[in-house]
Short mmCIF file of C-alpha atoms in Angstrom, two decimals:
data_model
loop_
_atom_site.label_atom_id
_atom_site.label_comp_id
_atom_site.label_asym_id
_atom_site.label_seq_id
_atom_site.Cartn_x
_atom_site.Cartn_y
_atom_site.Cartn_z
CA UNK A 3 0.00 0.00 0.00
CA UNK A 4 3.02 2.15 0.55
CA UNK A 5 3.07 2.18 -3.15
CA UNK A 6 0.09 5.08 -3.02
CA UNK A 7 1.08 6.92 0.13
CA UNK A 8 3.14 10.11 -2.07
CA UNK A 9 0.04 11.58 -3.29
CA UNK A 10 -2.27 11.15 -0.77
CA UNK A 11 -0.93 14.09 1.39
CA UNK A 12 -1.37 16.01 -1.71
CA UNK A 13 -4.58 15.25 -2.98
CA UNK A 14 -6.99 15.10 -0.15
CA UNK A 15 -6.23 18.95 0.41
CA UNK A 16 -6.76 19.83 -2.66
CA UNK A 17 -9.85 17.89 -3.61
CA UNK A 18 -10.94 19.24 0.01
CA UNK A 19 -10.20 23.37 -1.10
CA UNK A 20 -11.62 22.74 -4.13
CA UNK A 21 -14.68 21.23 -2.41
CA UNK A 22 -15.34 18.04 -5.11
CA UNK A 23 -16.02 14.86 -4.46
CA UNK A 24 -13.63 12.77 -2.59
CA UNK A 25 -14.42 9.91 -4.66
CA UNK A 26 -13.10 11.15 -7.50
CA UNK A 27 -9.17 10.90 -7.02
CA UNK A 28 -9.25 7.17 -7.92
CA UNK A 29 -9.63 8.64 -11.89
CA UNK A 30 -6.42 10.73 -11.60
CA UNK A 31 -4.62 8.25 -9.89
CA UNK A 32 -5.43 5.31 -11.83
CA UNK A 33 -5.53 6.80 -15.19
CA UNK A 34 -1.53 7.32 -14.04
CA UNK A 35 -0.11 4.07 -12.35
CA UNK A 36 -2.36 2.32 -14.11
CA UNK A 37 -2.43 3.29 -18.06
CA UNK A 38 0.62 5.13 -20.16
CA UNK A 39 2.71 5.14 -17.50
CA UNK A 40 2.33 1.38 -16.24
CA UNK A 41 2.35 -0.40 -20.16
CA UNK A 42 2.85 2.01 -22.79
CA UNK A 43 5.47 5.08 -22.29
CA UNK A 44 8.36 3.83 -24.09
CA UNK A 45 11.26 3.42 -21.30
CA UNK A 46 8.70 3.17 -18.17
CA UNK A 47 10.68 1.32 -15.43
CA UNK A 48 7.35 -0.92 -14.46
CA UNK A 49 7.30 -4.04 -13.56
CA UNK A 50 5.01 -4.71 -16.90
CA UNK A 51 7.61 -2.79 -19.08
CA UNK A 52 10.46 -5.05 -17.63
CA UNK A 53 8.95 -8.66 -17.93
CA UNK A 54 8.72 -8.79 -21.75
CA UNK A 55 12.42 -7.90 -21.55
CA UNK A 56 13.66 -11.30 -20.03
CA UNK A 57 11.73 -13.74 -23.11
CA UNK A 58 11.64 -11.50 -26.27
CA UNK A 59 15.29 -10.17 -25.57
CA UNK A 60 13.66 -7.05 -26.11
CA UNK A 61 14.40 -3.18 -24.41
CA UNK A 62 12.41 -0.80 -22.00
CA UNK A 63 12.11 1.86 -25.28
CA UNK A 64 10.90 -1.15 -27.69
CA UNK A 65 8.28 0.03 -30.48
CA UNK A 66 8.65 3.81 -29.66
CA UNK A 67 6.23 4.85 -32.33
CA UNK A 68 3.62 2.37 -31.00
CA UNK A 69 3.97 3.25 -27.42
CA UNK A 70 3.99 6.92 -27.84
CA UNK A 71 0.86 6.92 -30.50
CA UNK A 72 -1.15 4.76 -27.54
CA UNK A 73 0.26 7.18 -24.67
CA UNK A 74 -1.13 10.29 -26.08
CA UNK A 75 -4.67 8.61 -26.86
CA UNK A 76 -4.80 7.04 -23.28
CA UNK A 77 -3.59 10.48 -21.71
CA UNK A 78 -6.88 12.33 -24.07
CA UNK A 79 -9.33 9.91 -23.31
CA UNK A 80 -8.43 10.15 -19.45
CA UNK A 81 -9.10 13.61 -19.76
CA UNK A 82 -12.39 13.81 -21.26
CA UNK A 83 -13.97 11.11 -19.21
CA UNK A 84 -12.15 12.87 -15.97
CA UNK A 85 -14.03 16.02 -17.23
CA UNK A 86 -17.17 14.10 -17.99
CA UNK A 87 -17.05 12.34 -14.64
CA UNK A 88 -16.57 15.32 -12.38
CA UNK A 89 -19.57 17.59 -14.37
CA UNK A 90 -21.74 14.60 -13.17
CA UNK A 91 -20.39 15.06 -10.04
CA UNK A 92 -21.11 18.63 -9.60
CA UNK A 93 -24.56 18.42 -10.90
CA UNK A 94 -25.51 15.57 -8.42
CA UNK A 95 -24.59 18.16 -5.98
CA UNK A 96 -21.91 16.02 -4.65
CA UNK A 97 -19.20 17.51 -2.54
CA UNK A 98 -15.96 16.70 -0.79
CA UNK A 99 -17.76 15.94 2.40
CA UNK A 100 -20.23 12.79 0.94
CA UNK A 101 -17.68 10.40 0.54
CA UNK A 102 -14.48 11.47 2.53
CA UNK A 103 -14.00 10.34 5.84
CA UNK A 104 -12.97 12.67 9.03
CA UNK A 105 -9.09 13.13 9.20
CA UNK A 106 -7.72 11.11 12.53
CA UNK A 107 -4.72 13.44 12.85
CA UNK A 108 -3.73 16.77 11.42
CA UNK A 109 -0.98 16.96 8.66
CA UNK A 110 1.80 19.04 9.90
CA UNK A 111 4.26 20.70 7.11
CA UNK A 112 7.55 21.15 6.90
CA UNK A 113 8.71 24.74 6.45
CA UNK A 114 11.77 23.87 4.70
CA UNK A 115 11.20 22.26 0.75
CA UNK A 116 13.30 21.47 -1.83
CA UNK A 117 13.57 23.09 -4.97
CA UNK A 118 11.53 22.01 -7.50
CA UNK A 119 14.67 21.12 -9.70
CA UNK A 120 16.44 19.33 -6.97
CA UNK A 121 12.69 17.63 -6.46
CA UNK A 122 12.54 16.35 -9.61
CA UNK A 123 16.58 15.11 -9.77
CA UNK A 124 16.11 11.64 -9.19
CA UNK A 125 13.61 10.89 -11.57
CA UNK A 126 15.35 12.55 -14.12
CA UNK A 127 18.57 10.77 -13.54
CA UNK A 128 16.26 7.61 -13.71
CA UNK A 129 14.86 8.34 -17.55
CA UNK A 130 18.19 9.40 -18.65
CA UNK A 131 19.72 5.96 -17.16
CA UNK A 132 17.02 3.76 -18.64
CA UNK A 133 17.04 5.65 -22.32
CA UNK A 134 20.73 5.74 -22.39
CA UNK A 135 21.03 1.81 -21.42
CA UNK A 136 18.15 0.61 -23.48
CA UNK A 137 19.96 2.15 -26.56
CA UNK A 138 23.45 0.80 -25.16
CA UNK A 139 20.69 -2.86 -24.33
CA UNK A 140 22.69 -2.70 -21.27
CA UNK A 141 21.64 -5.23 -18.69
CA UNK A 142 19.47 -4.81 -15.67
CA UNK A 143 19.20 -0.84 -16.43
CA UNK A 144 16.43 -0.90 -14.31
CA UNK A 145 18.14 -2.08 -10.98
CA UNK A 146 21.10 0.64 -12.31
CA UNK A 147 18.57 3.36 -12.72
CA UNK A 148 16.84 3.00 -9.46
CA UNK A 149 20.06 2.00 -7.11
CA UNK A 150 20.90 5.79 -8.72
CA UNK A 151 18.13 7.50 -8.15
CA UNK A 152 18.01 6.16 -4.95
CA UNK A 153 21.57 7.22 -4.07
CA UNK A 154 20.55 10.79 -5.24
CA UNK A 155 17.77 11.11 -3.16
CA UNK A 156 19.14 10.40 -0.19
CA UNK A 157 22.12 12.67 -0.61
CA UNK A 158 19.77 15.63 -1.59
CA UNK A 159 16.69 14.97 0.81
CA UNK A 160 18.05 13.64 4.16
CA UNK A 161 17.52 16.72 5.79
CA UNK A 162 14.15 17.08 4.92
CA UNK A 163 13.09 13.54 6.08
CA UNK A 164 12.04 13.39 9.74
CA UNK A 165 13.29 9.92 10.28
CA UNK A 166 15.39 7.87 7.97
CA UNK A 167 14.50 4.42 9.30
CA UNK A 168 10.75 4.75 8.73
CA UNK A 169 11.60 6.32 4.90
CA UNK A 170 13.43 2.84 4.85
CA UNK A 171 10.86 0.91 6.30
CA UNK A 172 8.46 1.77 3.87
CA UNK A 173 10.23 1.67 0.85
CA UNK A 174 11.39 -1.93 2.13
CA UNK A 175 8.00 -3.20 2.24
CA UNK A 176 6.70 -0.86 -1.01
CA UNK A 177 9.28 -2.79 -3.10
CA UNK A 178 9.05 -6.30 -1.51
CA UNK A 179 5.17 -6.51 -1.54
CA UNK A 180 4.89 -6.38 -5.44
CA UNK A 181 7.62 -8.82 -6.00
CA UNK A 182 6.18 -11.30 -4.22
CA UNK A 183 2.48 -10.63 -5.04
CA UNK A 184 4.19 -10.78 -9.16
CA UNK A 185 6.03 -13.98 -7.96
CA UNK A 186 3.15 -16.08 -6.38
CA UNK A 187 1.18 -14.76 -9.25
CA UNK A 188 3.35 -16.22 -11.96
CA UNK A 189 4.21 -19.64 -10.36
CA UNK A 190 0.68 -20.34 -10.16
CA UNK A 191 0.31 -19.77 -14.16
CA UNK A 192 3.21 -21.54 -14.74
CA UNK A 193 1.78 -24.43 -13.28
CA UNK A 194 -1.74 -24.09 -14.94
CA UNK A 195 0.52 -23.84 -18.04
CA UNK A 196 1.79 -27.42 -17.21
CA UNK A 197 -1.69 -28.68 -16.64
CA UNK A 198 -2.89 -31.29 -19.66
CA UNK A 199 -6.13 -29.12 -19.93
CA UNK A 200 -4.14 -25.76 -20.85
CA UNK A 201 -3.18 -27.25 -24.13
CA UNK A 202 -6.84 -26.87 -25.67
CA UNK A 203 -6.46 -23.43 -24.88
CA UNK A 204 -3.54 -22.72 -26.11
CA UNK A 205 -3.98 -24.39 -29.43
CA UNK A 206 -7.35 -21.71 -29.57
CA UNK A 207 -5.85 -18.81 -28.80
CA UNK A 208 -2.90 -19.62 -31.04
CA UNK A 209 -5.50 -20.67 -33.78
CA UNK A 210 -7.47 -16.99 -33.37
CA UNK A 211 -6.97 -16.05 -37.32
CA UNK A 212 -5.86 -12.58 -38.65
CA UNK A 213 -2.29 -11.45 -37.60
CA UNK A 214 -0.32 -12.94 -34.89
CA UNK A 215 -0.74 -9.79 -32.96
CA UNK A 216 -4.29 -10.23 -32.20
CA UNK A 217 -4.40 -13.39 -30.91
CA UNK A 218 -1.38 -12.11 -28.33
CA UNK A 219 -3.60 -9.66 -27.56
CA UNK A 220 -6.51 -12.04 -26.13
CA UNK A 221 -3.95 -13.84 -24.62
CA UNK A 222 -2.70 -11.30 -22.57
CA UNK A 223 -5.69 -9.52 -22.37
CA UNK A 224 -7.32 -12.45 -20.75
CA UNK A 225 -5.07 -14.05 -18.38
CA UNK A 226 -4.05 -10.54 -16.95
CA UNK A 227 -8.15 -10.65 -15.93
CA UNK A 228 -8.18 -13.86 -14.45
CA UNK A 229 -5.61 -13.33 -12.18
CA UNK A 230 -6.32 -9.03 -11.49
CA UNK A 231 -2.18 -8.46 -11.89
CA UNK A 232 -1.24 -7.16 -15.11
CA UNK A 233 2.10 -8.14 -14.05
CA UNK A 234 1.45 -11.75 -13.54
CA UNK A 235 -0.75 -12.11 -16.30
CA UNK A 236 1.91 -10.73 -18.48
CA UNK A 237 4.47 -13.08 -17.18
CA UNK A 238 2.21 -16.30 -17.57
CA UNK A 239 1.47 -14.89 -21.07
CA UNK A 240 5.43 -14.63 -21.89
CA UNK A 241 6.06 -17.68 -20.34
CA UNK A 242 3.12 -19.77 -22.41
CA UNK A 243 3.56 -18.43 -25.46
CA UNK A 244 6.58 -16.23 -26.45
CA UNK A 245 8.91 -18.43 -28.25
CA UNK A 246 5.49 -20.02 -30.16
CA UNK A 247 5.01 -16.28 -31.53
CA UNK A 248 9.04 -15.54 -31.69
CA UNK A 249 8.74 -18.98 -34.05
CA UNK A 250 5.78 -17.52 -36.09
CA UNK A 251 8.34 -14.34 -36.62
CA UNK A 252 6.30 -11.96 -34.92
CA UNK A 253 8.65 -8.65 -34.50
CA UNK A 254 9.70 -8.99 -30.69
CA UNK A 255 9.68 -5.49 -30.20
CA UNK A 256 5.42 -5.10 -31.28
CA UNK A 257 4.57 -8.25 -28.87
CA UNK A 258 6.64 -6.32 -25.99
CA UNK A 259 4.60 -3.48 -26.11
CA UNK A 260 1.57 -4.90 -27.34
CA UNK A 261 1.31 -7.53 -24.45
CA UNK A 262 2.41 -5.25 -22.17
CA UNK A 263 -0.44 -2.64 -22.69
CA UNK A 264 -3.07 -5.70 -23.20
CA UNK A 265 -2.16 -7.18 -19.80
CA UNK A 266 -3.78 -4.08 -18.29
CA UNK A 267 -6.76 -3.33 -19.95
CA UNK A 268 -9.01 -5.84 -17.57
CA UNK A 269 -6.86 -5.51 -14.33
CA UNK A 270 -9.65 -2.75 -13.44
CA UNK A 271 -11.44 -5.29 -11.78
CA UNK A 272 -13.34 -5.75 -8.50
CA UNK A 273 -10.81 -8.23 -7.05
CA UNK A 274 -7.50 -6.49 -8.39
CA UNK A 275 -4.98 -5.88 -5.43
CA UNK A 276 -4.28 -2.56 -6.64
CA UNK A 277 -7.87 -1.50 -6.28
CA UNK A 278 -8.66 -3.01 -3.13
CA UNK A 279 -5.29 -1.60 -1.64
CA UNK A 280 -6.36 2.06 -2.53
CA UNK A 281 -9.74 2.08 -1.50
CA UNK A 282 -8.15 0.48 1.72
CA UNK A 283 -6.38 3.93 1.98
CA UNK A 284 -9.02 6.46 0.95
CA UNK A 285 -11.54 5.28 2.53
CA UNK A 286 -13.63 4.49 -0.24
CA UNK A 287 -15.71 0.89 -1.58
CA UNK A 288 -17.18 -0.67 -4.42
CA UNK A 289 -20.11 1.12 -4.25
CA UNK A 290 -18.56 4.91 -4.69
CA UNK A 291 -16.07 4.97 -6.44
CA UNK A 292 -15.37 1.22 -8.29
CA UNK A 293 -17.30 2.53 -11.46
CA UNK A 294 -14.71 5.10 -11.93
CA UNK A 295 -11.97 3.24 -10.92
CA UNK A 296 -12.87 0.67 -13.55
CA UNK A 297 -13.65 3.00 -16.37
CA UNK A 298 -10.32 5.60 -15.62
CA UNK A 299 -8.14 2.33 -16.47
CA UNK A 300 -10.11 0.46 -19.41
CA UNK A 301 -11.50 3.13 -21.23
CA UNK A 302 -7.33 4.60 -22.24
CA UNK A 303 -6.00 1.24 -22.15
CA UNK A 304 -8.61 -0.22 -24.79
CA UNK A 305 -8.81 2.64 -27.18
CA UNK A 306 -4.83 2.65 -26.62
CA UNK A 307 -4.36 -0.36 -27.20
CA UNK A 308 -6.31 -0.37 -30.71
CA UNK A 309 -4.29 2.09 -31.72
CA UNK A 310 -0.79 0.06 -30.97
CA UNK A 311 -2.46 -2.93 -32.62
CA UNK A 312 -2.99 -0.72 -35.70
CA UNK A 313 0.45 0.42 -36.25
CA UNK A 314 1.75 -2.46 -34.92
CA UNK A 315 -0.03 -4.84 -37.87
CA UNK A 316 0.50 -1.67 -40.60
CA UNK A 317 4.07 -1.22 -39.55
CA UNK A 318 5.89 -4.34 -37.62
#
């Protein structure tokens, strides 16, 4: 859950001046961990930009043109349904007050900040690492790029961090808790994968006809649903069927970033860990604020998605 805690300091505030529904923030927030950022931006040091890596020998930047084209539709169609979702808001006469829940403490703030630039450092020296080791395909840029930015932040921000050991604390269990939710997730496909029964299906889905791309797509598509982790569907998907596709001559770089942005586009669903996690920390449910939780995440992914497939078939 420690994976949501940097905005929430910043959001409820603001959705609180601004006097709009409380339910709301799960739009901005998913349609950004959980859309161009998690599958498509070309580079992206996710967990679902990094598994393709390891079967199709592929890099974090593969299929620029496709990943940028589906970044900028998922980004415009998270915008208008953000806009369309809050004018419903405001004419229900909904407010910040019907779905948030009293504050337990009051946040105090620091009167020292950094800089904006200084802010901003370690991400940048992140991007810079990745694209400069994806072109060089230098191995495990990730790990490099983070153990950097890392090592930057705490040089620039220990003074403004009240205590150290609970900054470690948290990023210790923020970084464990996904690997081994990921890990489970993918030893339990690779053993349905061994099961006798798994076969039929994968003779269908490699039977779907039209280009090799599509039937990748339902692939991914649907065993990142079954198990709600776009991560471990992704990684059953690689590990099923990869080298069948790689053996068809499918362009490695188009299946990275087309299973990689299919593996999300169902994750919005009611048993996903990443919804249940921030609900957990909002204080919202199903009932309030699933609908947009669900729709903020499919709604870009699918229509970005379409439009990777496209130029993926017209020009891979």
């Amino acid at each position: 859950m420690s994976f949501y805690l940097w905005w929430f300091p910043l959001a409820k505030p603001l959705f609180k001046q601004l006097n709009i529904g409380w339910n709301l923030v799960v739009i901005p927030v998913f349609m950004g961990i959980g859309t161009f950022t998690m599958t498509m931006l070309p580079g992206t040091p996710s967990i679902q930009n990094v598994v393709p890596t390891t079967y199709l020998g592929t890099t974090l930047t593969a299929a620029p043109l496709m990943g940028i084209a589906a970044t900028i539709v998922a980004i415009v169609v998270g915008i208008f349904y953000l806009r369309y979702a809050l004018n419903k808001s405001l004419a229900n006469g909904e407010t910040f007050a019907t779905y948030a829940q009293e504050d337990k403490g009051k946040a105090i703030l620091k009167e020292k900040t950094p800089s904006f630039f200084i802010s901003i450092l370690p991400i940048l020296i992140l991007i810079i690492i990745i694209f400069t080791g994806s072109a060089m395909k230098v191995a495990n840029i990730v790990l490099i790029g983070l153990a950097a930015a890392i090592i930057v932040s705490a040089a620039f921000f220990h003074k403004y961090i009240p205590s150290h050991k609970a900054a470690l604390s948290l990023g210790a269990n923020g970084s464990i808790t996904p690997i081994f939710f990921t890990a489970t997730t993918v030893a339990f496909g690779v053993v349905i994968t061994m099961a006798p029964g798994f076969k039929v299906i994968s003779d269908f889905i490699l039977g779907i006809p039209g280009n090799p791309l599509i039937s990748l797509t339902v692939a991914s598509a649907a065993l990142g649903a079954i198990t709600g982790s776009s991560s471990g569907g992704l990684g059953i998907a690689m590990e099923a069927f990869a080298q069948s596709y790689l053996a068809m001559g499918v362009n490695p770089d188009a299946m990275h970033r087309i299973s990689a942005i299919a593996s999300s586009v169902f994750t919005g669903l009611p048993h996903a860990g990443a919804i249940l996690s921030l609900f957990a920390l909002t204080g919202l449910n199903h009932k309030n604020a699933f609908k947009y939780s669900f729709y903020s995440m499919t709604l870009p992914n699918i229509i970005g998605l379409i439009v990777a497939l496209v130029i993926g078939i017209m020009f891979y």
